[in-house]
CSV table of C-alpha atoms and ligand atoms in Angstrom, one decimal:
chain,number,residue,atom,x,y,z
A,502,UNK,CA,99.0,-50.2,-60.0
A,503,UNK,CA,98.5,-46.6,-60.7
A,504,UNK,CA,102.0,-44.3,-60.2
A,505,UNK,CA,102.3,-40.9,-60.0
A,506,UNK,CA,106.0,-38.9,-61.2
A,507,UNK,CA,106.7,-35.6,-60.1
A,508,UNK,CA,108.8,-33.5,-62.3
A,509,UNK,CA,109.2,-32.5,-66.1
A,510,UNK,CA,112.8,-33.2,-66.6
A,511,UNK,CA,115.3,-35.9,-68.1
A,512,UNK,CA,115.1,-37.9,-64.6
A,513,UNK,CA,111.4,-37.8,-64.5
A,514,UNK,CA,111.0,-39.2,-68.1
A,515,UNK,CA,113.4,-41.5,-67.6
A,516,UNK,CA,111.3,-42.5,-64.3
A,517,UNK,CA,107.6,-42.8,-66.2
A,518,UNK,CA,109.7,-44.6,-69.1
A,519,UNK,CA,111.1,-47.4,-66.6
A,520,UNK,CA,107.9,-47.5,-64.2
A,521,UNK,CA,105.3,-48.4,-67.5
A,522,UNK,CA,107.8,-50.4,-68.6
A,523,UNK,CA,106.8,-53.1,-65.8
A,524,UNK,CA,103.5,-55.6,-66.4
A,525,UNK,CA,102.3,-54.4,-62.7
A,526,UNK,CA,101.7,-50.7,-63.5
A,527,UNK,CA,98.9,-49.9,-65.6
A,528,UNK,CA,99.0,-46.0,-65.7
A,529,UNK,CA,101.7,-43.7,-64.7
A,530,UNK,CA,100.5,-40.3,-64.2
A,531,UNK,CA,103.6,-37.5,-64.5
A,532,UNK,CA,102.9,-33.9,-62.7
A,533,UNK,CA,103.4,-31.9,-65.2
A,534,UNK,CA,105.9,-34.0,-67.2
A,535,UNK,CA,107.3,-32.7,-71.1
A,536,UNK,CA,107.0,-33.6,-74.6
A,537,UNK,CA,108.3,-37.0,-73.8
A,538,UNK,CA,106.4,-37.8,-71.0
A,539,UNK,CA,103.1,-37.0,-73.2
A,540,UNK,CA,103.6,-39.6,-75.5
A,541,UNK,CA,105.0,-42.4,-73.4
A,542,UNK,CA,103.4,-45.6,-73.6
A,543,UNK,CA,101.0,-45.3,-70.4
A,544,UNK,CA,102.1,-42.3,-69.6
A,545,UNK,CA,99.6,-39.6,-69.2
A,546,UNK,CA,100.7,-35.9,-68.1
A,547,UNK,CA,98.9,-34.0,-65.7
A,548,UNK,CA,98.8,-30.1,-65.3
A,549,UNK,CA,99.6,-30.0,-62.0
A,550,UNK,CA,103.0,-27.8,-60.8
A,551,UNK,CA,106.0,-30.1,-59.5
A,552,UNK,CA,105.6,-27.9,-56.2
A,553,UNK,CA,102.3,-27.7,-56.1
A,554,UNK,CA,101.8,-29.8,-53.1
A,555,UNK,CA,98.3,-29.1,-52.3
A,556,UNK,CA,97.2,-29.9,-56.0
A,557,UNK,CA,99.3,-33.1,-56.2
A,558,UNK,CA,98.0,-34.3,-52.6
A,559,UNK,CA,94.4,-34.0,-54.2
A,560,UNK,CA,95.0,-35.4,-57.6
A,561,UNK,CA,96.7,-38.0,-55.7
A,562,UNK,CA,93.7,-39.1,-53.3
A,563,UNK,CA,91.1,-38.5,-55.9
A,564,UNK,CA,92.8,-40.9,-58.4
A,565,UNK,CA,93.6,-43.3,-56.1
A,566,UNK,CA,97.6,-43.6,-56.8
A,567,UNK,CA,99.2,-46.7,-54.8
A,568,UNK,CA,102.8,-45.1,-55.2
A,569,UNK,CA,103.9,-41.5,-55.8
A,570,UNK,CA,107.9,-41.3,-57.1
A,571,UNK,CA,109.0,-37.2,-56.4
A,572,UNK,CA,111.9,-36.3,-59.0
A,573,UNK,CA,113.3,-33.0,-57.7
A,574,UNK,CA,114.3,-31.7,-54.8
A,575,UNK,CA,112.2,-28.4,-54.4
A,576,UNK,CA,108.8,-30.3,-53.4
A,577,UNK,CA,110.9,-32.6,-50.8
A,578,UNK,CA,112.5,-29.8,-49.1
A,579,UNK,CA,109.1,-28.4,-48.7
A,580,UNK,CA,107.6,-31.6,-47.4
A,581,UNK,CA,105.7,-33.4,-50.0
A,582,UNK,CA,106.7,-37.0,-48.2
A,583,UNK,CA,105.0,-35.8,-44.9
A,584,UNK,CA,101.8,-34.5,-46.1
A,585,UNK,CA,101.6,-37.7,-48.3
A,586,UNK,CA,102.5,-39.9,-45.9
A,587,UNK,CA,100.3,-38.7,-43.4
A,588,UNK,CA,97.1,-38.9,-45.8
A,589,UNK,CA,98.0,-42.4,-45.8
A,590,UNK,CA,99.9,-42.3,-49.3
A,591,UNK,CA,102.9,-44.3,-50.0
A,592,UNK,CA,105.6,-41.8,-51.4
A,593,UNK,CA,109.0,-42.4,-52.6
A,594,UNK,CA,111.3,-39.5,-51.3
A,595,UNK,CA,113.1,-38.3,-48.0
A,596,UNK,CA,110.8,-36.3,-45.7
A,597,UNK,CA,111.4,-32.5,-45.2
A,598,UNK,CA,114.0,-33.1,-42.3
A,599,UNK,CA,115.7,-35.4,-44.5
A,600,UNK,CA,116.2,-33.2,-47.7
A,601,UNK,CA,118.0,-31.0,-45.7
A,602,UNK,CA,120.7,-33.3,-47.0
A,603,UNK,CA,120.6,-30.9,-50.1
A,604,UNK,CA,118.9,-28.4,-48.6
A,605,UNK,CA,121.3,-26.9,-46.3
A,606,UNK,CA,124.9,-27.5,-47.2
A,607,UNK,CA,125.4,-26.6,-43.5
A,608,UNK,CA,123.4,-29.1,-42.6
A,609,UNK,CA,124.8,-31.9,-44.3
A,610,UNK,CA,128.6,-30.8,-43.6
A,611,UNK,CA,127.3,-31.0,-39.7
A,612,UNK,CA,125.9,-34.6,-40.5
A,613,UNK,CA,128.8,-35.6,-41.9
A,614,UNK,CA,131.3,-34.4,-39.9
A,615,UNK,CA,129.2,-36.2,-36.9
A,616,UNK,CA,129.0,-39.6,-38.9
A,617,UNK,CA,133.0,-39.4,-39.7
A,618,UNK,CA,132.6,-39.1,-43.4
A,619,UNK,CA,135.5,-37.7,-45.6
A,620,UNK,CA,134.8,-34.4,-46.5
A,621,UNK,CA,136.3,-31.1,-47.7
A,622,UNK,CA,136.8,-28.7,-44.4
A,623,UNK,CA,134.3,-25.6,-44.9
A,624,UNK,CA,133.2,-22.3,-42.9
A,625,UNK,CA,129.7,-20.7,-43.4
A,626,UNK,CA,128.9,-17.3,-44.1
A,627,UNK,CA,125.6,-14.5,-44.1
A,628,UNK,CA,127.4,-11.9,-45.6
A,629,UNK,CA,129.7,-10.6,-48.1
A,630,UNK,CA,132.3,-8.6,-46.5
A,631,UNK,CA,133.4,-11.8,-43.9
A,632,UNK,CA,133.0,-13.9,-46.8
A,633,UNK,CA,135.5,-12.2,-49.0
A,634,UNK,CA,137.7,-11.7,-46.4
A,635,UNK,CA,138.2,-15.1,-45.9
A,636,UNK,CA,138.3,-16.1,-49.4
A,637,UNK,CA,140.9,-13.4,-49.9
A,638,UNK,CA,143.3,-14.8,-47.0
A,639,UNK,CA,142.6,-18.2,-47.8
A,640,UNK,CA,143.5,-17.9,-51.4
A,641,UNK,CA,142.7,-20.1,-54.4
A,642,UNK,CA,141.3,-22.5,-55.7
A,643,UNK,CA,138.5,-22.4,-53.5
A,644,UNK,CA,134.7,-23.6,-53.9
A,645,UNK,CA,132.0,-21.3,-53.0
A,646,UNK,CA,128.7,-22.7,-52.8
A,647,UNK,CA,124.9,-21.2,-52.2
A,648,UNK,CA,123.5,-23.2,-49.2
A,649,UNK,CA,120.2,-23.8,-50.3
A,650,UNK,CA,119.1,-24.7,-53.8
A,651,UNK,CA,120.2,-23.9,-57.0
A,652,UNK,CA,119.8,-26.2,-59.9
A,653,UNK,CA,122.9,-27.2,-59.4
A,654,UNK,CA,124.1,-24.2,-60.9
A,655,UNK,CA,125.2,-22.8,-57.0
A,656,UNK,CA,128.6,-24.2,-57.1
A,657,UNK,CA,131.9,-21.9,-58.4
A,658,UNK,CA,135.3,-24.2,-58.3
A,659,UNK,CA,137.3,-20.8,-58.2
A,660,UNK,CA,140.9,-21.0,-59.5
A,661,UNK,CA,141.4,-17.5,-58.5
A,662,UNK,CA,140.6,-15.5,-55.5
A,663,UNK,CA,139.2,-12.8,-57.8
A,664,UNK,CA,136.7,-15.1,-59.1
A,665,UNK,CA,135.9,-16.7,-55.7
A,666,UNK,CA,134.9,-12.7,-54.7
A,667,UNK,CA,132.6,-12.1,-58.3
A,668,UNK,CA,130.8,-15.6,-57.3
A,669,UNK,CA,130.0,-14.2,-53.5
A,670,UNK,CA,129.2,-10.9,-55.1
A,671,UNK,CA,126.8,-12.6,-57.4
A,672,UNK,CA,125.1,-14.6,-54.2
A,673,UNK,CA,125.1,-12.0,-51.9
A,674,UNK,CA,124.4,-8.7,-53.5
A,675,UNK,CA,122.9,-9.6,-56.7
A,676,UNK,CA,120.8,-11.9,-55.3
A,677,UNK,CA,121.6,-14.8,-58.2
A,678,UNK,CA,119.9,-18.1,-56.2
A,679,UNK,CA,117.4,-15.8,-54.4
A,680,UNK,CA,116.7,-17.0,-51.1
A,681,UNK,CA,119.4,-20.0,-51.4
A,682,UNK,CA,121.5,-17.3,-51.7
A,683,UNK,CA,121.6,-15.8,-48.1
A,684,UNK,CA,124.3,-18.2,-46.8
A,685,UNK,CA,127.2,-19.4,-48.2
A,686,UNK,CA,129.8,-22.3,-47.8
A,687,UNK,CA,133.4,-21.9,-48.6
A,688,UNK,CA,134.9,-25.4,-49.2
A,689,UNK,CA,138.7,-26.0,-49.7
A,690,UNK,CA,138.9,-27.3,-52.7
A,691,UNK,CA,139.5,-31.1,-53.3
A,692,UNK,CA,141.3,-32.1,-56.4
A,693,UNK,CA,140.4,-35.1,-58.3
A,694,UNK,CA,137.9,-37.1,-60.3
A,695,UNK,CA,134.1,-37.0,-59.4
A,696,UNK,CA,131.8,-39.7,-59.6
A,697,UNK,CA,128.1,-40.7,-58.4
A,698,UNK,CA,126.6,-42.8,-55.9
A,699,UNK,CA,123.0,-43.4,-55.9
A,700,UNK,CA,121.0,-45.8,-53.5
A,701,UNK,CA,117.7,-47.2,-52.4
A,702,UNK,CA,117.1,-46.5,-49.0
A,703,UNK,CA,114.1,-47.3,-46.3
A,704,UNK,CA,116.5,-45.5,-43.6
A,705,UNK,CA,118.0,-49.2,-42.5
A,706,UNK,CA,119.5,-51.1,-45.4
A,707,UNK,CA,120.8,-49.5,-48.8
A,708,UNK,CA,120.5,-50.5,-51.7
A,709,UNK,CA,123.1,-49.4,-54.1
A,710,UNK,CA,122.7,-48.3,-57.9
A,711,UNK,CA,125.5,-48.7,-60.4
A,712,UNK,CA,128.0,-45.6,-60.2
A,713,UNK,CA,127.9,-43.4,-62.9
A,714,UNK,CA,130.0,-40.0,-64.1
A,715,UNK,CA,128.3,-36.6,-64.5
A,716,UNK,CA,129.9,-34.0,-66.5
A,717,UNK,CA,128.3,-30.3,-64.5
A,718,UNK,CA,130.7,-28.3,-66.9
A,719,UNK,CA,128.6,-26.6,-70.4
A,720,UNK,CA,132.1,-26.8,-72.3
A,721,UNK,CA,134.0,-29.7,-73.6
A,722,UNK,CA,137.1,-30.2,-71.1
A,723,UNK,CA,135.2,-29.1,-68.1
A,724,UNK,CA,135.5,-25.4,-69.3
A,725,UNK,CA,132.9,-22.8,-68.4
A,726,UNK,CA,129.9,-22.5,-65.8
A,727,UNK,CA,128.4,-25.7,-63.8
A,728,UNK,CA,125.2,-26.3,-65.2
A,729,UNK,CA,122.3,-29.0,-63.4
A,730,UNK,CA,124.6,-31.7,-66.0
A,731,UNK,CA,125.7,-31.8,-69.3
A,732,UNK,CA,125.9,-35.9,-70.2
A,733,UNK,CA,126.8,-39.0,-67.8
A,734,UNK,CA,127.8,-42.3,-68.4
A,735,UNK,CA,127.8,-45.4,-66.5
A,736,UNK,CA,130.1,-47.8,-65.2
A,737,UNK,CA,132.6,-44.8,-64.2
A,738,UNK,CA,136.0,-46.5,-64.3
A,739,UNK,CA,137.8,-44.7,-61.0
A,740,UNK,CA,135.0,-46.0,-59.0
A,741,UNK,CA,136.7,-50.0,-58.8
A,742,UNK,CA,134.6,-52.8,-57.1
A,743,UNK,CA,136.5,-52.3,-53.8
A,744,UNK,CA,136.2,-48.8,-53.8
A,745,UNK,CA,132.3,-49.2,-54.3
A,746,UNK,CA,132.0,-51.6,-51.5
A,747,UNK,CA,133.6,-48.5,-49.0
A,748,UNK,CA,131.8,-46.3,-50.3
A,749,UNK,CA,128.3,-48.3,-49.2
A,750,UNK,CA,130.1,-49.1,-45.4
A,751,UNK,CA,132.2,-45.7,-45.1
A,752,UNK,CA,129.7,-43.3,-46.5
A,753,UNK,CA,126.1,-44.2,-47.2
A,754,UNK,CA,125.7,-46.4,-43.9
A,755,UNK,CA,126.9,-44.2,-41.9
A,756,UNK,CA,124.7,-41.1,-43.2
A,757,UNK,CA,121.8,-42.7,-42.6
A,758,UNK,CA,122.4,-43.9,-39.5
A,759,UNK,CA,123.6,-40.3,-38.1
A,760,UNK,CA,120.3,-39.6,-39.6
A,761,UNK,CA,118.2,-42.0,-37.6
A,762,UNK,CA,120.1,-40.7,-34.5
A,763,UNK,CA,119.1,-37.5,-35.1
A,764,UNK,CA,115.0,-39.3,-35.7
A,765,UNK,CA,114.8,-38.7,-39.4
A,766,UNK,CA,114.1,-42.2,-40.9
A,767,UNK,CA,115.8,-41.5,-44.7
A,768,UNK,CA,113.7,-43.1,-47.4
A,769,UNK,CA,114.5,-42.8,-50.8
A,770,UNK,CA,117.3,-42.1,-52.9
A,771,UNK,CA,120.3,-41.0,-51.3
A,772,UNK,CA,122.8,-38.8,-53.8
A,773,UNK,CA,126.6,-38.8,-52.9
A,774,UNK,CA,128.8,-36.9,-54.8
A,775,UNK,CA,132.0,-38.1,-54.8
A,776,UNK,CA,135.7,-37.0,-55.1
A,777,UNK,CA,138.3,-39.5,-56.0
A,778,UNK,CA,142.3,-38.9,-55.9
A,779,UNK,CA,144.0,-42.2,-56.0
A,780,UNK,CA,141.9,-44.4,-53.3
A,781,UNK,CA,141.1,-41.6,-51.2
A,782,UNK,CA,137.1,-41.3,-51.7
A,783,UNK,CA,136.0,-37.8,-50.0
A,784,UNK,CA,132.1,-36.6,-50.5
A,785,UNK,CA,131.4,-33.4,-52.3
A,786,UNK,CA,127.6,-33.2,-51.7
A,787,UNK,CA,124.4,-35.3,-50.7
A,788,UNK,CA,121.6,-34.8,-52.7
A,789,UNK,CA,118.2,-35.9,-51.9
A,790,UNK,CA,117.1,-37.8,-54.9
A,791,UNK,CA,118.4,-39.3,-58.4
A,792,UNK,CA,121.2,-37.2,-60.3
A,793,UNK,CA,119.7,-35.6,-63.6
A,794,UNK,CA,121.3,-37.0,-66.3
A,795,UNK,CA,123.2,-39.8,-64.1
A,796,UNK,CA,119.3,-41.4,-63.4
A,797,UNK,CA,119.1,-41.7,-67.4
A,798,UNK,CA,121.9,-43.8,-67.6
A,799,UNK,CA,121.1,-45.8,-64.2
A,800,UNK,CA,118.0,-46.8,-64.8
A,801,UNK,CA,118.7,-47.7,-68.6
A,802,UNK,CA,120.5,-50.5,-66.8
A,803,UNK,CA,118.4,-51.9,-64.3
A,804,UNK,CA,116.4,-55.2,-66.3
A,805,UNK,CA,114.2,-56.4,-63.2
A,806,UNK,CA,111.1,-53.9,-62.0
A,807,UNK,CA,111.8,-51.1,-59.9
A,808,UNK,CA,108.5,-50.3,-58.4
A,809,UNK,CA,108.4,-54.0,-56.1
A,810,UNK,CA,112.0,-51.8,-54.9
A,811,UNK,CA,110.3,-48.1,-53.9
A,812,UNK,CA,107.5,-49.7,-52.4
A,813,UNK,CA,109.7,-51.7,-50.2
A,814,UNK,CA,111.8,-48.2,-49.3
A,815,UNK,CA,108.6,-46.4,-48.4
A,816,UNK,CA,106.9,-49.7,-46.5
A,817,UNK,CA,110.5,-50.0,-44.3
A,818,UNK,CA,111.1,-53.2,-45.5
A,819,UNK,CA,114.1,-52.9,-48.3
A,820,UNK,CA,116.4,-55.3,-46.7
A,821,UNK,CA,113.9,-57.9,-49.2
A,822,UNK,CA,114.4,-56.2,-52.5
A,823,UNK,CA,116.6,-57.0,-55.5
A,824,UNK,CA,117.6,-55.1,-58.4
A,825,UNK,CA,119.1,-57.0,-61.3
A,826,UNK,CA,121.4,-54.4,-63.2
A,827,UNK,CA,122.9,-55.5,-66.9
A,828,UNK,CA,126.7,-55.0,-67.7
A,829,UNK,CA,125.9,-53.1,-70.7
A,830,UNK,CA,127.5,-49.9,-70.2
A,831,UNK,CA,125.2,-46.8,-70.8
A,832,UNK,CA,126.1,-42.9,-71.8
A,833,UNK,CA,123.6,-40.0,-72.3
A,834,UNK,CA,124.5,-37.1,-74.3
A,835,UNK,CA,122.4,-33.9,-72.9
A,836,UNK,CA,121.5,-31.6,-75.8
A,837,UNK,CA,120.7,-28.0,-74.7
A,838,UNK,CA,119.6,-24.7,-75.7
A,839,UNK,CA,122.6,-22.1,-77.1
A,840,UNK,CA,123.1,-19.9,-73.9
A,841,UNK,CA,121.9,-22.2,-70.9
A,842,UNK,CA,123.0,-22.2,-67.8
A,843,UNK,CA,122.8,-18.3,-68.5
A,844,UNK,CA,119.9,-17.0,-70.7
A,845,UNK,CA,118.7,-19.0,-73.8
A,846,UNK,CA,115.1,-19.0,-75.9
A,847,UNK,CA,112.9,-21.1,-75.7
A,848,UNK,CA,110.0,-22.3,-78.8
A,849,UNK,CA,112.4,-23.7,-81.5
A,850,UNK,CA,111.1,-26.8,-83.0
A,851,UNK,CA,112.8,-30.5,-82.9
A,852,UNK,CA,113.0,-32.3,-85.4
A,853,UNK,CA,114.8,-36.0,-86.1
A,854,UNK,CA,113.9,-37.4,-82.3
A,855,UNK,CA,111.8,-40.3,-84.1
A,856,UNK,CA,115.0,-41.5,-86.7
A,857,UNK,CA,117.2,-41.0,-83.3
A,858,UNK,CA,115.1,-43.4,-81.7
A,859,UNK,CA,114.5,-45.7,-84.1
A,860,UNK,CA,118.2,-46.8,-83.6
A,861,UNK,CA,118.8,-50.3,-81.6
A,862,UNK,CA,119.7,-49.5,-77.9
A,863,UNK,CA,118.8,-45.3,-78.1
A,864,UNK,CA,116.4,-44.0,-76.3
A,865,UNK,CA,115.7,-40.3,-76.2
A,866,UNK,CA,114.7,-39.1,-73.2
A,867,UNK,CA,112.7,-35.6,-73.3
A,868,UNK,CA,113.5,-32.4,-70.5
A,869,UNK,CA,112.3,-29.1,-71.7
A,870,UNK,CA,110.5,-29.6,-74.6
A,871,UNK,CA,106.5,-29.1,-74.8
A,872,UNK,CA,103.8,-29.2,-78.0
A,873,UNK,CA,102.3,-26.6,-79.4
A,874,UNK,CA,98.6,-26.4,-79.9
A,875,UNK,CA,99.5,-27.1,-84.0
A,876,UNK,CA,101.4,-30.4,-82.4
A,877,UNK,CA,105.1,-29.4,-82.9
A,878,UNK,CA,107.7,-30.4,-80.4
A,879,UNK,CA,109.5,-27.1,-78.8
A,880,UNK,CA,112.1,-26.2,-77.0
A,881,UNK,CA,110.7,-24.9,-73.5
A,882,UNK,CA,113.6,-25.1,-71.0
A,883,UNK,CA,117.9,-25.0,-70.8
A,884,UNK,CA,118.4,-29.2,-71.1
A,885,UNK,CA,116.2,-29.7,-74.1
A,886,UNK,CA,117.0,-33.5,-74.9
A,887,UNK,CA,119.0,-36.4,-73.4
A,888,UNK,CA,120.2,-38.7,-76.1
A,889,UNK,CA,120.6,-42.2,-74.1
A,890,UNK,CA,122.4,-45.0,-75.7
A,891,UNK,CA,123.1,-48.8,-74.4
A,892,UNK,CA,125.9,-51.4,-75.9
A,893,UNK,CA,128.2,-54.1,-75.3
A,894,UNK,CA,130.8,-51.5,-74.7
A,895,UNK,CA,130.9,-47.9,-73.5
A,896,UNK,CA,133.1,-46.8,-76.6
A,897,UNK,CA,130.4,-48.3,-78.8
A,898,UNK,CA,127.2,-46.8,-76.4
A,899,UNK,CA,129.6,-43.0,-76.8
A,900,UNK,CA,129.5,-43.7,-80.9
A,901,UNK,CA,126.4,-44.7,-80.9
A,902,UNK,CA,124.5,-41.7,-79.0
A,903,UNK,CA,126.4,-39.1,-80.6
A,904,UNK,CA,125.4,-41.2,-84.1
A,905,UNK,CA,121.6,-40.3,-82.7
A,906,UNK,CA,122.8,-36.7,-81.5
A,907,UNK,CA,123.5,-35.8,-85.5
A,908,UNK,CA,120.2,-36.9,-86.1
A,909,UNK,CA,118.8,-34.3,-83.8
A,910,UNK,CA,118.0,-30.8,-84.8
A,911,UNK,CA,116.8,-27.3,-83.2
A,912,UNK,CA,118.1,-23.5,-83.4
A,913,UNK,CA,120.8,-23.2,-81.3
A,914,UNK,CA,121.6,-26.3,-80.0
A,915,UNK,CA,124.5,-26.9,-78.0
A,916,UNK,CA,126.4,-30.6,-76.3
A,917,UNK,CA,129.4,-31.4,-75.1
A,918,UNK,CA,131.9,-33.8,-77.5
A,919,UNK,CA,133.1,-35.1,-74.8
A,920,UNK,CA,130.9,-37.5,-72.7
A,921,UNK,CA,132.5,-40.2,-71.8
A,922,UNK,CA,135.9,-39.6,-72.3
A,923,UNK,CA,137.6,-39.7,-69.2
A,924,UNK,CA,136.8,-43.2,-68.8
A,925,UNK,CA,138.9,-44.2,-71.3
A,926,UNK,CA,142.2,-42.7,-69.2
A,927,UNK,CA,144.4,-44.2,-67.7
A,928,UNK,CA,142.6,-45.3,-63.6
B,2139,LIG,N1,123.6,-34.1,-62.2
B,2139,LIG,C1,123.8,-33.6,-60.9
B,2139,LIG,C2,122.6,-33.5,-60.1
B,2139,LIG,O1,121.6,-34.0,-60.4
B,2139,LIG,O2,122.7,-32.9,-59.0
């Protein structure tokens, strides 16, 4: 079987990494892929833009792929499953209509709200002066989002009115998120602990992933700007078995079924981000596809194939699929460049990735990094590394990949200490 990965982060490495793993794949091609994806083990990178849909629709008929995986969400919004799909390719990934999940924050509020799911009350805005006005009677904390896409980087928690009005100022009139930023939802904040639920879906059955924790924060202690993810780990503690099993009935059924209503057949992986106080599970987002670093962790756990499970997503039929997860927890340590989610430089050279992974049960999965034409591994984007470790326990797996993290050098280099460390409070 011949696969094709689009994307060059974390998540898409971590994707190539699991799909050669598996006796049935005999090439995965990754569009354009990184450092890491370039010399994976049947892995072959291809020059080809992640949103270059024309391109990747060609490459994809001329080299006769039998499954295509999409890792971000820019190419599904603009409807890479539909052209695929009808060229008669089977493609792993929402169609157009069913990104808008992510997409539009609007949009999924309004799905949401139809499909009774717990979610933080909101208003929508177009411009700046209604949008501050009602931040500044509201009062804090507040959450002001960009509607479209942003990286993940559209999000402010505001503990102060003050910095609610510099984040709409930032959307609106210096034009931060560019087109995403031409509406804006203002969420009442929801206080608690997040979490992430990920699942197969073919639009009838899901298939959940194990939950996992992402830490969006660039500071230790959840301090400073949201950035696309900092480190996750995996089992996440405040998610408990029941909880999980409500989550699956109260939330992800009923999404994709308010979906179906509405004639968009989901397929693919369904992202909920979820707020936990006590028992009270509310959703903070839908995203379209796997979390980036949460699908590092995820899939280090998964010990049966994966590809048997997307095909059976795409073909409609994922009601027959299994997945058979290990209890080994999992924890990935995302190592960036000084400066990122703000500005940062790119073209310092790694060193120590080979000792790093030489380690039992580390695996270091590659985001922004590229080779030079001399063969030196460089820096080339803001999440530079994700340092992934497995163990019989999580407090070993948090030892253990920040063990490989000291092994790891560039200019600049920035992580969080503290991956991992709210699961060992009190739930
Ligand atoms: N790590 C959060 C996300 O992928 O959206």
């Amino acid at each position: 079987m011949k696969v094709l990965v689009i994307g060059s982060g974390g998540r898409e490495h971590a994707i190539a990494w699991k799909l050669a793993g598996e006796s049935s794949v005999e090439k995965v091609f990754v569009a354009p892929g990184n450092g890491g994806t370039a010399a994976e083990n049947k892995c072959v990178n291809v020059d080809i833009k992640y949103n270059d849909i024309p391109a990747l629709l060609d490459f994809a008929k001329n080299n006769r792929i039998d499954l295509t995986v999409v890792g971000p969400e820019e190419p599904l919004s603009k409807g890479i499953a539909d052209e695929f799909e009808k060229a008669g390719l089977a493609v792993f990934g929402p169609s157009k209509a069913g990104a808008e999940i992510e997409a539009s924050k609007a949009f999924a509020k309004d799905v949401m709200k139809a499909a009774g799911i717990p979610t933080a009350n909101y208003m929508k805005f177009t411009d700046f002066e209604t949008a501050k006005a009602y931040v500044e009677e509201k009062g804090a904390p507040i959450v002001v989002k960009a509607d479209g896409l942003a990286a993940g980087k559209g999000v402010t928690v505001a503990q102060t009115a003050e910095e609610a009005v510099t984040a709409l100022k930032e959307i609106f009139i210096d034009g931060l998120f560019g087109e995403s930023g031409s509406s804006v939802v203002i969420e009442d904040f929801m206080a608690g602990e997040e979490a992430t639920y990920l699942a197969l879906t073919d639009g009838k059955t899901i298939l959940p992933l194990v939950i996992s924790q992402d830490h969006k924060a660039v500071y230790d202690g959840d301090k400073g700007p949201n950035t696309g993810g900092m480190g996750a780990y995996t089992p996440a503690p405040v998610i408990k078995d029941d909880m999980f099993r409500r989550v699956t009935e109260e939330i992800a059924y009923p999404m994709i079924r308010e979906l179906a209503k509405r004639k968009i057949i989901y397929k693919g992986i369904i992202y909920a981000g979820l707020m936990i106080n006590g028992s009270d599970i509310k959703v903070v987002e839908f995203n379209c596809r796997f979390g980036d670093p949460e699908c590092q962790v995820v899939l280090s756990r998964i010990k049966s194939g994966l590809t048997d499970a997307f095909k059976a997503a795409t073909e409609g039929n994922l009601e027959k699929a299994r997945l058979e997860t290990s209890d080994d927890p999992a924890v990935c340590v995302v190592l960036t460049s000084g400066g990122y989610p703000k500005s940062y430089k790119n073209g310092y050279e790694i060193t120590g990735i080979e000792q790093a992974d030489k380690i039992e049960g580390i695996k270091v999965f590659h985001a922004g990094t590229k080779y030079s034409e001399d063969g030196r591994l460089l820096t080339s984007g803001g999440r530079v590394l994700c340092v992934t470790a497995t163990a019989k326990d999580l407090k070993t797996a948090v030892d253990k990949a920040y063990g490989a993290c000291n092994l790891i050098r560039f200019e600049n280099m920035h992580y969080r200490r503290d991956i991992a460390a709210k699961a060992f409070k009190k739930h």
